[in-house]
Short mmCIF file of C-alpha atoms in Angstrom, two decimals:
data_model
loop_
_atom_site.label_atom_id
_atom_site.label_comp_id
_atom_site.label_asym_id
_atom_site.label_seq_id
_atom_site.Cartn_x
_atom_site.Cartn_y
_atom_site.Cartn_z
CA MET A 1 -33.78 -26.62 -18.36
CA ARG A 2 -35.53 -27.98 -21.42
CA ILE A 3 -38.94 -27.31 -19.89
CA LEU A 4 -37.87 -23.80 -19.02
CA LYS A 5 -37.00 -23.24 -22.64
CA PHE A 6 -40.37 -24.44 -23.85
CA TRP A 7 -42.79 -22.57 -21.69
CA PRO A 8 -42.82 -19.19 -23.46
CA LEU A 9 -43.23 -21.08 -26.69
CA LEU A 10 -46.09 -23.09 -25.28
CA THR A 11 -47.75 -19.94 -24.05
CA LEU A 12 -47.49 -18.46 -27.49
CA LEU A 13 -48.90 -21.62 -28.99
CA ALA A 14 -51.85 -21.44 -26.68
CA LEU A 15 -52.48 -17.78 -27.40
CA ALA A 16 -51.92 -17.59 -31.12
CA GLY A 17 -52.25 -21.16 -32.30
CA CYS A 18 -55.94 -20.83 -32.95
CA SER A 19 -55.63 -17.83 -35.28
CA GLY A 20 -55.99 -18.70 -38.94
CA SER A 21 -52.71 -17.23 -40.15
CA TRP A 22 -50.56 -19.37 -37.83
CA GLY A 23 -49.51 -22.89 -38.56
CA TRP A 24 -47.89 -24.10 -35.41
CA TYR A 25 -48.00 -27.70 -36.57
CA VAL A 26 -44.44 -27.32 -37.98
CA VAL A 27 -43.04 -27.08 -34.47
CA ASN A 28 -45.76 -28.88 -32.55
CA PRO A 29 -43.95 -31.01 -29.98
CA ALA A 30 -46.94 -33.36 -29.87
CA THR A 31 -46.34 -34.66 -33.41
CA PRO A 32 -43.26 -36.58 -34.56
CA ALA A 33 -42.64 -34.18 -37.46
CA GLY A 34 -42.96 -31.12 -35.21
CA GLN A 35 -40.63 -32.74 -32.70
CA ARG A 36 -38.09 -33.44 -35.39
CA ASN A 37 -38.24 -29.85 -36.60
CA LEU A 38 -37.88 -28.48 -33.09
CA MET A 39 -34.86 -30.63 -32.40
CA PHE A 40 -33.39 -29.54 -35.71
CA LEU A 41 -33.75 -25.90 -34.66
CA LEU A 42 -32.47 -26.44 -31.13
CA ASP A 43 -29.45 -28.30 -32.42
CA GLY A 44 -28.09 -24.98 -33.62
CA LEU A 45 -27.80 -23.93 -30.00
CA TYR A 46 -24.54 -25.81 -29.64
CA TYR A 47 -22.74 -23.82 -32.28
CA THR A 48 -24.26 -20.49 -31.25
CA ILE A 49 -22.93 -21.03 -27.73
CA ALA A 50 -19.60 -22.54 -28.79
CA LEU A 51 -19.04 -19.71 -31.25
CA SER A 52 -19.91 -16.95 -28.78
CA VAL A 53 -18.03 -18.35 -25.82
CA THR A 54 -14.86 -19.06 -27.79
CA ALA A 55 -15.03 -15.67 -29.46
CA ILE A 56 -15.58 -13.78 -26.19
CA ALA A 57 -12.67 -15.59 -24.55
CA ILE A 58 -10.35 -14.62 -27.38
CA SER A 59 -11.69 -11.09 -27.61
CA VAL A 60 -11.16 -10.50 -23.88
CA LEU A 61 -7.50 -11.52 -24.17
CA LEU A 62 -7.06 -9.57 -27.37
CA GLY A 63 -8.83 -6.58 -25.87
CA LEU A 64 -6.54 -6.61 -22.85
CA LEU A 65 -3.47 -6.83 -25.08
CA VAL A 66 -4.72 -3.84 -27.06
CA ALA A 67 -5.77 -1.88 -23.96
CA LEU A 68 -2.39 -2.00 -22.23
CA PRO A 69 -0.41 0.02 -24.80
CA GLY A 70 -3.27 2.53 -24.71
CA LEU A 71 -2.38 3.24 -21.09
CA ALA A 72 1.31 3.81 -21.71
CA ARG A 73 2.94 7.12 -20.93
CA GLN A 74 4.76 7.20 -24.26
CA ARG A 75 3.03 8.19 -27.47
CA PRO A 76 3.91 5.35 -29.90
CA PRO A 77 2.13 2.57 -28.00
CA ARG A 78 -0.88 4.81 -27.51
CA VAL A 79 -1.00 5.44 -31.25
CA ILE A 80 -0.96 1.68 -31.93
CA ASN A 81 -3.92 1.31 -29.57
CA ARG A 82 -5.87 4.14 -31.20
CA VAL A 83 -5.26 2.92 -34.74
CA TYR A 84 -6.34 -0.63 -33.89
CA VAL A 85 -9.48 0.46 -32.08
CA GLU A 86 -10.57 2.98 -34.72
CA LEU A 87 -9.83 0.62 -37.59
CA VAL A 88 -11.63 -2.40 -36.16
CA ARG A 89 -14.60 -0.38 -35.02
CA ALA A 90 -15.04 0.98 -38.52
CA VAL A 91 -15.57 -2.44 -40.12
CA PRO A 92 -19.10 -3.93 -39.94
CA ILE A 93 -19.09 -7.39 -38.38
CA LEU A 94 -20.80 -8.98 -41.37
CA VAL A 95 -18.16 -7.56 -43.70
CA LEU A 96 -15.40 -8.79 -41.40
CA ILE A 97 -16.92 -12.30 -41.35
CA LEU A 98 -17.03 -12.41 -45.13
CA TRP A 99 -13.52 -11.05 -45.44
CA VAL A 100 -12.01 -13.46 -42.92
CA TYR A 101 -13.73 -16.47 -44.48
CA TYR A 102 -13.25 -15.71 -48.16
CA GLY A 103 -10.32 -13.26 -48.15
CA LEU A 104 -7.96 -14.33 -45.39
CA PRO A 105 -7.26 -17.85 -46.77
CA GLN A 106 -6.04 -16.28 -50.01
CA VAL A 107 -3.97 -13.54 -48.39
CA ALA A 108 -2.37 -15.76 -45.75
CA ASP A 109 -2.41 -18.95 -47.81
CA ILE A 110 -4.13 -20.94 -45.08
CA SER A 111 -7.35 -22.90 -44.97
CA ILE A 112 -9.80 -21.87 -42.30
CA SER A 113 -12.93 -23.67 -41.16
CA VAL A 114 -16.28 -21.92 -41.01
CA PHE A 115 -16.22 -22.15 -37.23
CA TRP A 116 -12.80 -20.56 -36.78
CA ALA A 117 -13.44 -17.93 -39.40
CA GLY A 118 -16.55 -16.98 -37.45
CA VAL A 119 -14.74 -17.02 -34.12
CA LEU A 120 -11.88 -14.94 -35.48
CA ALA A 121 -14.13 -12.33 -37.07
CA LEU A 122 -16.34 -12.00 -33.99
CA ALA A 123 -13.33 -11.87 -31.67
CA ILE A 124 -11.50 -9.21 -33.66
CA SER A 125 -14.57 -7.09 -34.01
CA ASP A 126 -15.40 -7.32 -30.31
CA SER A 127 -11.80 -6.84 -29.16
CA ALA A 128 -11.91 -3.14 -30.00
CA PHE A 129 -14.81 -2.70 -27.59
CA GLN A 130 -13.16 -4.93 -25.00
CA ALA A 131 -10.03 -2.79 -25.25
CA GLU A 132 -12.01 0.34 -24.48
CA ILE A 133 -13.75 -1.37 -21.57
CA PHE A 134 -10.45 -2.55 -20.11
CA ARG A 135 -8.87 0.85 -20.58
CA ALA A 136 -11.68 2.56 -18.71
CA GLY A 137 -11.63 -0.10 -16.00
CA ILE A 138 -7.90 0.12 -15.44
CA GLN A 139 -7.97 3.91 -15.48
CA SER A 140 -10.64 3.87 -12.78
CA ILE A 141 -8.22 2.26 -10.32
CA ASP A 142 -6.73 4.75 -7.88
CA ARG A 143 -3.21 5.99 -8.65
CA GLY A 144 -2.20 5.05 -5.12
CA GLN A 145 -2.50 1.38 -6.08
CA HIS A 146 0.08 1.81 -8.83
CA GLU A 147 2.32 3.75 -6.47
CA ALA A 148 2.03 1.16 -3.72
CA ALA A 149 2.91 -1.58 -6.22
CA HIS A 150 5.89 0.49 -7.33
CA SER A 151 6.95 1.04 -3.72
CA ILE A 152 7.25 -2.71 -3.15
CA SER A 153 9.16 -3.03 -6.44
CA LEU A 154 6.64 -5.12 -8.34
CA SER A 155 7.38 -5.48 -12.03
CA TYR A 156 4.85 -4.12 -14.53
CA VAL A 157 3.46 -7.59 -15.22
CA ASP A 158 3.16 -8.46 -11.52
CA LYS A 159 1.57 -5.11 -10.77
CA MET A 160 -1.07 -5.68 -13.43
CA ARG A 161 -1.61 -9.33 -12.57
CA PHE A 162 -1.85 -9.11 -8.79
CA VAL A 163 -2.89 -5.55 -8.05
CA ILE A 164 -4.56 -3.67 -10.89
CA LEU A 165 -6.42 -6.22 -13.03
CA PRO A 166 -8.14 -8.11 -10.20
CA GLN A 167 -9.69 -4.83 -9.09
CA ALA A 168 -10.38 -3.58 -12.61
CA ILE A 169 -12.07 -6.79 -13.77
CA LYS A 170 -14.46 -6.68 -10.84
CA ARG A 171 -15.50 -3.21 -11.92
CA ILE A 172 -15.94 -4.00 -15.60
CA LEU A 173 -17.84 -7.24 -15.07
CA PRO A 174 -21.22 -5.68 -15.95
CA ALA A 175 -19.76 -4.34 -19.18
CA LEU A 176 -18.21 -7.72 -20.00
CA GLY A 177 -21.61 -9.33 -19.43
CA ASN A 178 -23.14 -6.91 -21.91
CA GLN A 179 -20.50 -7.84 -24.46
CA LEU A 180 -21.31 -11.53 -24.04
CA VAL A 181 -24.98 -10.83 -24.76
CA TYR A 182 -23.96 -8.72 -27.73
CA MET A 183 -21.73 -11.55 -28.95
CA LEU A 184 -24.54 -14.11 -28.72
CA LYS A 185 -26.65 -11.92 -30.95
CA MET A 186 -23.89 -11.13 -33.40
CA SER A 187 -23.06 -14.82 -33.79
CA SER A 188 -26.24 -15.09 -35.89
CA LEU A 189 -24.35 -13.28 -38.65
CA VAL A 190 -21.96 -16.19 -39.01
CA SER A 191 -24.87 -18.06 -40.62
CA VAL A 192 -24.01 -16.31 -43.89
CA ILE A 193 -20.88 -18.39 -44.31
CA GLY A 194 -22.76 -21.60 -43.54
CA MET A 195 -22.26 -22.01 -39.82
CA GLU A 196 -24.97 -24.38 -38.59
CA GLU A 197 -26.02 -22.27 -35.63
CA LEU A 198 -29.51 -21.19 -34.58
CA THR A 199 -30.19 -18.72 -37.37
CA ARG A 200 -28.85 -20.94 -40.13
CA ARG A 201 -30.95 -23.84 -38.87
CA ALA A 202 -34.05 -21.68 -38.90
CA ASN A 203 -33.32 -20.49 -42.44
CA GLU A 204 -32.88 -24.05 -43.64
CA LEU A 205 -36.10 -25.20 -42.05
CA VAL A 206 -38.00 -22.29 -43.57
CA VAL A 207 -36.79 -23.33 -47.00
CA THR A 208 -38.16 -26.87 -46.56
CA GLU A 209 -41.31 -26.13 -44.55
CA TYR A 210 -42.42 -22.73 -45.92
CA ARG A 211 -43.54 -21.53 -42.48
CA PRO A 212 -41.29 -18.51 -41.83
CA LEU A 213 -43.64 -16.89 -39.31
CA GLU A 214 -43.65 -19.82 -36.88
CA ILE A 215 -40.05 -20.85 -37.40
CA TYR A 216 -38.63 -17.36 -37.00
CA THR A 217 -40.85 -16.86 -33.96
CA VAL A 218 -39.24 -19.93 -32.45
CA LEU A 219 -35.85 -18.46 -33.39
CA VAL A 220 -36.69 -15.23 -31.58
CA MET A 221 -37.71 -17.27 -28.55
CA GLU A 222 -34.48 -19.24 -28.64
CA TYR A 223 -32.35 -16.08 -28.53
CA LEU A 224 -34.61 -14.50 -25.96
CA VAL A 225 -34.37 -17.40 -23.54
CA LEU A 226 -30.64 -17.82 -24.11
CA ILE A 227 -29.92 -14.17 -23.46
CA LEU A 228 -32.21 -13.90 -20.46
CA LEU A 229 -30.41 -16.87 -18.95
CA VAL A 230 -27.01 -15.33 -19.62
CA SER A 231 -28.11 -11.98 -18.17
CA ALA A 232 -29.37 -13.69 -15.04
CA GLY A 233 -26.07 -15.57 -14.79
CA VAL A 234 -24.08 -12.36 -15.07
CA ARG A 235 -26.23 -10.68 -12.44
CA TRP A 236 -25.74 -13.62 -10.12
CA LEU A 237 -21.99 -13.46 -10.61
CA GLU A 238 -21.97 -9.72 -9.96
CA ALA A 239 -23.95 -10.14 -6.77
CA ARG A 240 -21.59 -12.87 -5.64
CA MET A 241 -18.52 -10.77 -6.32
CA GLY A 242 -20.21 -7.74 -4.82
CA MET A 243 -20.58 -9.64 -1.56
CA SER A 244 -16.85 -10.09 -1.32
CA ASP A 245 -16.17 -6.59 -2.60
CA ARG A 246 -13.50 -4.87 -0.60
CA ARG A 247 -13.89 -1.12 -1.01
CA MET B 1 14.79 -11.66 13.43
CA PRO B 2 16.05 -10.21 10.12
CA ALA B 3 19.58 -8.93 10.57
CA LYS B 4 19.76 -5.18 10.36
CA LYS B 5 22.61 -3.67 8.49
CA SER B 6 25.25 -1.81 10.44
CA ALA B 7 23.78 1.34 11.87
CA GLU B 8 26.81 3.39 12.76
CA GLN B 9 27.65 6.26 10.54
CA ASP B 10 31.01 6.24 8.86
CA SER B 11 32.26 9.69 8.04
CA HIS B 12 34.55 8.37 5.30
CA LYS B 13 31.69 6.80 3.42
CA PRO B 14 29.47 8.90 1.13
CA PRO B 15 26.01 9.59 2.53
CA LEU B 16 23.39 6.91 1.96
CA ILE B 17 21.14 9.33 0.12
CA CYS B 18 22.64 12.17 -1.81
CA MET B 19 20.61 14.76 -3.72
CA ARG B 20 22.43 17.30 -5.86
CA GLU B 21 20.66 20.33 -7.33
CA VAL B 22 17.52 18.37 -8.08
CA ASN B 23 14.90 20.15 -10.17
CA LYS B 24 11.41 18.91 -10.84
CA PHE B 25 8.72 20.54 -12.93
CA PHE B 26 5.03 19.73 -13.29
CA GLY B 27 4.36 21.48 -16.56
CA THR B 28 5.51 25.01 -15.87
CA PHE B 29 5.18 24.67 -12.09
CA GLN B 30 8.54 24.13 -10.44
CA ALA B 31 8.03 21.66 -7.61
CA LEU B 32 11.69 21.29 -6.70
CA ASP B 33 14.22 24.07 -7.15
CA LYS B 34 17.84 22.98 -6.91
CA VAL B 35 17.33 20.79 -3.89
CA SER B 36 20.51 19.40 -2.39
CA LEU B 37 20.34 17.12 0.62
CA ASP B 38 22.64 14.51 2.15
CA ILE B 39 21.30 11.87 4.45
CA GLY B 40 23.59 9.48 6.27
CA ALA B 41 22.85 5.91 7.21
CA SER B 42 20.42 5.67 10.16
CA GLU B 43 19.81 9.39 10.08
CA LYS B 44 16.25 10.65 10.69
CA VAL B 45 15.16 13.62 8.66
CA VAL B 46 11.82 15.33 9.13
CA ILE B 47 10.63 17.56 6.33
CA CYS B 48 7.98 20.19 6.94
CA GLY B 49 6.61 23.18 5.14
CA PRO B 50 3.38 24.58 3.74
CA SER B 51 1.38 22.50 1.27
CA GLY B 52 2.70 22.69 -2.26
CA SER B 53 6.20 23.40 -1.01
CA GLY B 54 7.62 20.24 -2.61
CA LYS B 55 8.01 18.01 0.47
CA SER B 56 6.16 15.07 -1.00
CA THR B 57 7.73 15.54 -4.40
CA LEU B 58 11.16 15.39 -2.79
CA ILE B 59 10.65 11.98 -1.24
CA ARG B 60 8.76 10.71 -4.27
CA CYS B 61 11.77 11.53 -6.40
CA ILE B 62 13.96 9.45 -4.11
CA ASN B 63 12.10 6.23 -4.90
CA ARG B 64 11.35 7.23 -8.48
CA LEU B 65 7.61 7.70 -8.13
CA GLU B 66 8.44 10.98 -9.81
CA GLN B 67 11.24 11.47 -12.29
CA HIS B 68 13.37 14.50 -11.57
CA ASP B 69 14.20 16.73 -14.50
CA ALA B 70 17.70 17.84 -13.57
CA GLY B 71 20.32 17.19 -10.94
CA GLU B 72 21.28 13.87 -9.46
CA ILE B 73 19.94 11.57 -6.79
CA MET B 74 22.20 8.79 -5.52
CA ILE B 75 21.33 6.01 -3.12
CA ASP B 76 24.21 3.99 -1.75
CA GLY B 77 26.37 5.37 -4.57
CA VAL B 78 23.97 4.37 -7.35
CA THR B 79 22.34 7.01 -9.51
CA VAL B 80 18.54 6.85 -9.40
CA ASP B 81 17.21 6.60 -12.94
CA ASP B 82 15.41 3.99 -15.07
CA SER B 83 18.33 1.56 -15.15
CA ALA B 84 18.21 -1.97 -13.78
CA ALA B 85 20.90 -1.06 -11.25
CA ALA B 86 18.74 1.77 -9.91
CA ARG B 87 15.72 -0.53 -9.71
CA ALA B 88 17.76 -3.06 -7.75
CA VAL B 89 19.04 -0.44 -5.35
CA LEU B 90 15.52 0.86 -4.75
CA ARG B 91 14.17 -2.66 -4.29
CA ASN B 92 16.84 -3.51 -1.72
CA ASN B 93 16.92 -0.22 0.14
CA VAL B 94 13.83 1.92 -0.02
CA GLY B 95 10.36 1.42 1.44
CA MET B 96 7.51 3.90 1.46
CA VAL B 97 4.40 4.66 3.50
CA PHE B 98 1.67 6.79 1.96
CA GLN B 99 -0.79 9.29 3.35
CA GLN B 100 -3.75 7.24 2.08
CA PHE B 101 -2.22 3.88 3.14
CA ASN B 102 -2.77 2.46 -0.37
CA LEU B 103 -3.26 -1.07 0.85
CA PHE B 104 -4.49 -3.50 -1.80
CA PRO B 105 -8.22 -3.73 -0.97
CA HIS B 106 -8.80 -7.06 -2.74
CA LEU B 107 -6.05 -8.87 -0.85
CA SER B 108 -5.98 -10.10 2.74
CA ILE B 109 -3.57 -8.44 5.16
CA LEU B 110 -1.25 -11.43 4.80
CA ASP B 111 -1.30 -11.23 1.00
CA ASN B 112 -0.71 -7.48 1.15
CA LEU B 113 2.46 -8.17 3.10
CA THR B 114 3.80 -11.19 1.23
CA LEU B 115 3.18 -9.98 -2.33
CA GLY B 116 6.36 -7.88 -2.48
CA PRO B 117 8.68 -10.39 -0.81
CA VAL B 118 7.42 -13.29 -2.95
CA ARG B 119 7.14 -11.54 -6.33
CA ALA B 120 9.87 -8.89 -6.14
CA ARG B 121 12.39 -10.54 -3.82
CA GLY B 122 11.79 -14.12 -4.93
CA MET B 123 11.17 -15.33 -1.41
CA ALA B 124 9.50 -18.67 -0.69
CA PRO B 125 5.87 -18.17 0.40
CA ALA B 126 6.45 -19.87 3.76
CA ALA B 127 9.41 -17.61 4.54
CA ALA B 128 7.48 -14.55 3.41
CA ARG B 129 4.62 -15.52 5.70
CA GLU B 130 6.98 -15.79 8.64
CA LEU B 131 8.40 -12.39 7.79
CA ALA B 132 4.90 -10.94 7.57
CA GLU B 133 3.98 -12.40 10.96
CA TYR B 134 7.12 -10.94 12.47
CA TYR B 135 6.46 -7.43 11.20
CA LEU B 136 2.74 -7.54 12.00
CA GLU B 137 3.77 -8.32 15.54
CA ARG B 138 6.15 -5.36 15.46
CA VAL B 139 3.40 -2.98 14.39
CA ARG B 140 1.09 -4.64 16.94
CA ILE B 141 -1.43 -6.13 14.54
CA PRO B 142 -1.23 -9.83 15.24
CA GLU B 143 -4.07 -12.21 14.45
CA GLN B 144 -5.64 -10.03 11.77
CA MET B 145 -3.83 -11.66 8.90
CA GLN B 146 -6.88 -13.15 7.23
CA LYS B 147 -8.87 -9.92 7.40
CA PHE B 148 -9.14 -7.45 4.57
CA PRO B 149 -8.00 -3.81 4.76
CA ASP B 150 -11.52 -2.37 4.99
CA GLN B 151 -12.14 -4.41 8.13
CA LEU B 152 -9.45 -2.49 9.99
CA SER B 153 -9.44 1.01 11.42
CA GLY B 154 -7.42 3.74 9.74
CA GLY B 155 -4.68 3.52 12.32
CA GLN B 156 -4.49 -0.23 11.90
CA GLN B 157 -4.42 0.10 8.13
CA GLN B 158 -1.54 2.51 8.29
CA ARG B 159 0.38 0.19 10.60
CA VAL B 160 -0.24 -2.65 8.14
CA ALA B 161 1.09 -0.39 5.40
CA ILE B 162 4.22 0.19 7.49
CA ALA B 163 4.59 -3.57 7.94
CA ARG B 164 4.14 -4.08 4.20
CA ALA B 165 7.01 -1.69 3.52
CA LEU B 166 9.15 -3.33 6.21
CA CYS B 167 8.63 -6.77 4.65
CA MET B 168 10.90 -5.61 1.84
CA GLU B 169 13.54 -5.15 4.58
CA PRO B 170 14.64 -1.71 3.42
CA ARG B 171 17.42 0.37 4.96
CA ILE B 172 15.55 3.57 4.17
CA MET B 173 11.91 4.33 4.93
CA LEU B 174 10.06 7.21 3.36
CA PHE B 175 6.92 8.47 5.12
CA ASP B 176 4.66 10.78 3.15
CA GLU B 177 2.40 12.47 5.73
CA PRO B 178 1.65 9.13 7.39
CA THR B 179 -0.87 10.53 9.89
CA SER B 180 -2.61 13.23 7.84
CA ALA B 181 -5.51 11.00 6.78
CA LEU B 182 -6.08 9.58 10.26
CA ASP B 183 -8.67 10.42 12.86
CA PRO B 184 -6.98 12.25 15.77
CA GLU B 185 -7.32 9.37 18.21
CA MET B 186 -5.38 7.08 15.87
CA ILE B 187 -2.40 9.32 15.24
CA ALA B 188 -0.55 8.32 18.38
CA GLU B 189 -0.58 4.58 17.68
CA VAL B 190 0.98 5.16 14.26
CA LEU B 191 3.55 7.66 15.52
CA ASP B 192 4.53 5.22 18.27
CA VAL B 193 5.27 2.54 15.72
CA ILE B 194 7.30 4.96 13.59
CA GLY B 195 9.16 6.13 16.68
CA GLU B 196 10.02 2.55 17.61
CA LEU B 197 11.25 1.97 14.10
CA ALA B 198 13.46 5.04 14.37
CA ALA B 199 15.08 3.54 17.45
CA THR B 200 16.20 0.49 15.45
CA GLY B 201 18.63 2.49 13.35
CA MET B 202 16.49 2.72 10.23
CA THR B 203 17.26 5.63 7.94
CA MET B 204 14.09 7.65 7.69
CA ILE B 205 12.69 10.62 5.87
CA VAL B 206 9.36 11.74 7.25
CA VAL B 207 7.13 14.39 5.82
CA THR B 208 4.83 15.44 8.64
CA HIS B 209 3.17 18.28 10.47
CA GLU B 210 3.46 16.48 13.81
CA MET B 211 6.06 18.77 15.34
CA GLY B 212 6.08 17.10 18.74
CA PHE B 213 6.97 13.82 17.10
CA ALA B 214 9.54 15.56 14.88
CA GLY B 215 11.33 17.15 17.81
CA HIS B 216 11.50 13.76 19.43
CA VAL B 217 12.73 11.65 16.55
CA ALA B 218 14.53 13.86 14.06
CA ASP B 219 18.28 14.26 13.77
CA LYS B 220 17.71 16.94 11.20
CA MET B 221 14.76 19.21 10.46
CA VAL B 222 14.23 20.49 6.96
CA PHE B 223 11.87 23.36 6.14
CA MET B 224 10.78 23.72 2.54
CA ASP B 225 8.97 26.51 0.74
CA HIS B 226 8.31 26.99 -2.97
CA GLY B 227 10.35 23.91 -3.89
CA ARG B 228 13.43 25.05 -2.02
CA ILE B 229 15.07 23.94 1.17
CA VAL B 230 14.87 27.14 3.18
CA GLU B 231 16.17 25.91 6.47
CA MET B 232 17.97 22.85 7.72
CA ALA B 233 18.99 22.39 11.36
CA PRO B 234 18.97 19.98 14.28
CA PRO B 235 15.54 20.09 15.95
CA LYS B 236 16.68 21.99 19.03
CA ARG B 237 18.00 24.92 17.04
CA PHE B 238 15.25 24.59 14.44
CA PHE B 239 12.47 25.05 16.97
CA SER B 240 14.20 27.55 19.32
CA LYS B 241 15.73 29.96 16.83
CA PRO B 242 14.72 29.45 13.22
CA GLU B 243 16.66 31.79 10.96
CA SER B 244 14.28 32.55 8.11
CA ASP B 245 11.10 34.55 8.57
CA ARG B 246 9.04 32.12 6.54
CA CYS B 247 10.06 29.27 8.81
CA LYS B 248 9.27 31.34 11.88
CA ILE B 249 5.80 32.15 10.61
CA PHE B 250 5.18 28.54 9.62
CA LEU B 251 6.24 27.25 13.03
CA GLN B 252 4.10 29.84 14.82
CA GLN B 253 1.05 28.83 12.82
CA ILE B 254 1.55 25.12 13.17
CA LEU B 255 2.52 25.13 16.84
CA ARG B 256 -0.46 27.25 17.79
CA ASN B 257 -2.77 24.38 16.89
#
């Protein structure tokens, strides 16, 4: 895995390292200092992944909770769904991160760590999109499935859990994969409140080493490799589920 | 295996299903127009009529897939509405088979059959499995339990759907054009199973265009047009001398094919 992560970087080193404006020595894995710097940058990977994965898990649950009232026959629950989605979609993620970290502790009189502030802001912001994805996915399921569930007297929760959602989730998997990629990228914004993830690490190294070009290039590579891996993983999962697709 | 409830009809008891002046609108379109119909225990009623005449809507109102706008529907003396009592009466009494089968495509045949008994009736999985095996045998689909719906033919799927409904052990079965989506060569196998079921004393309401089957099985024929019950008679009289012109024309058209 490590090797896999290095090869595009090595290629770039080989191609551009000789040009006068580049100073690849800062991240040269052959020197102790370069190694140290590289490890410092890669260390941010843990928080980028932890942040994104935790946030996507929460946003999927939150999104589902918001999507369900949007599918109700009655108006009031649908209004709740609309208001939530429109409101959350209108707030930029960066603004939400700042507000949750600096504002929420004062309003709610709680203390919140950088990590959980980041997770919360990312999850809330993404949940509006998740809600729309779930709504579309659930609506795409044939009415006959609801009617059949009704005809064997399943409760609403059982109908959703055993009949509708398993089919809907299979259909929205590509969209959920996209959201995970989106989340990985958006997690870079949490660096503004001091989260030691990939972007923050790169910023800090730039301040001490004064080589923004090389360090940010490495940062680009880090995200690129991470996201290509995730995309491949999602495609693999889709193919696997597609094999057992019934209908 | 499962004990069937007493089949004989008691004239002192109210009918099992009782519809009184039921109206149903879809927007401004009136799907049911003051429909009144009594169905006794173990009675077989076949409903026919041109498309859009309200046949499907009628049976869908009985199990609350559609909510009627006026009038009353009672099953076993309980008013059908959104109450818990109505839900219980539907759960314990009414099963339904759809035109498009509506099997759950992501579940195996066995899981299709046991889902209702386990989740809605609180049955133990082992008991539900036994029940499923019993009814699969009855509809002549043994040894396919681990397959998925799309691995079966249309006729087999519909018979599985019948077994799924039977696993709830209802007293009343509603059939909404059960053979209309089937290839011609598969219609007979499904009608045979329904016919056998009729012989067990099950109360049945069947919406169908299969007039040969209807004449065989029905105690009562109902002809609907424009949301109204136009004609209601035992099959012999219904087919030999229908009273209304609309029914005559309908029968001529359908029997010619």
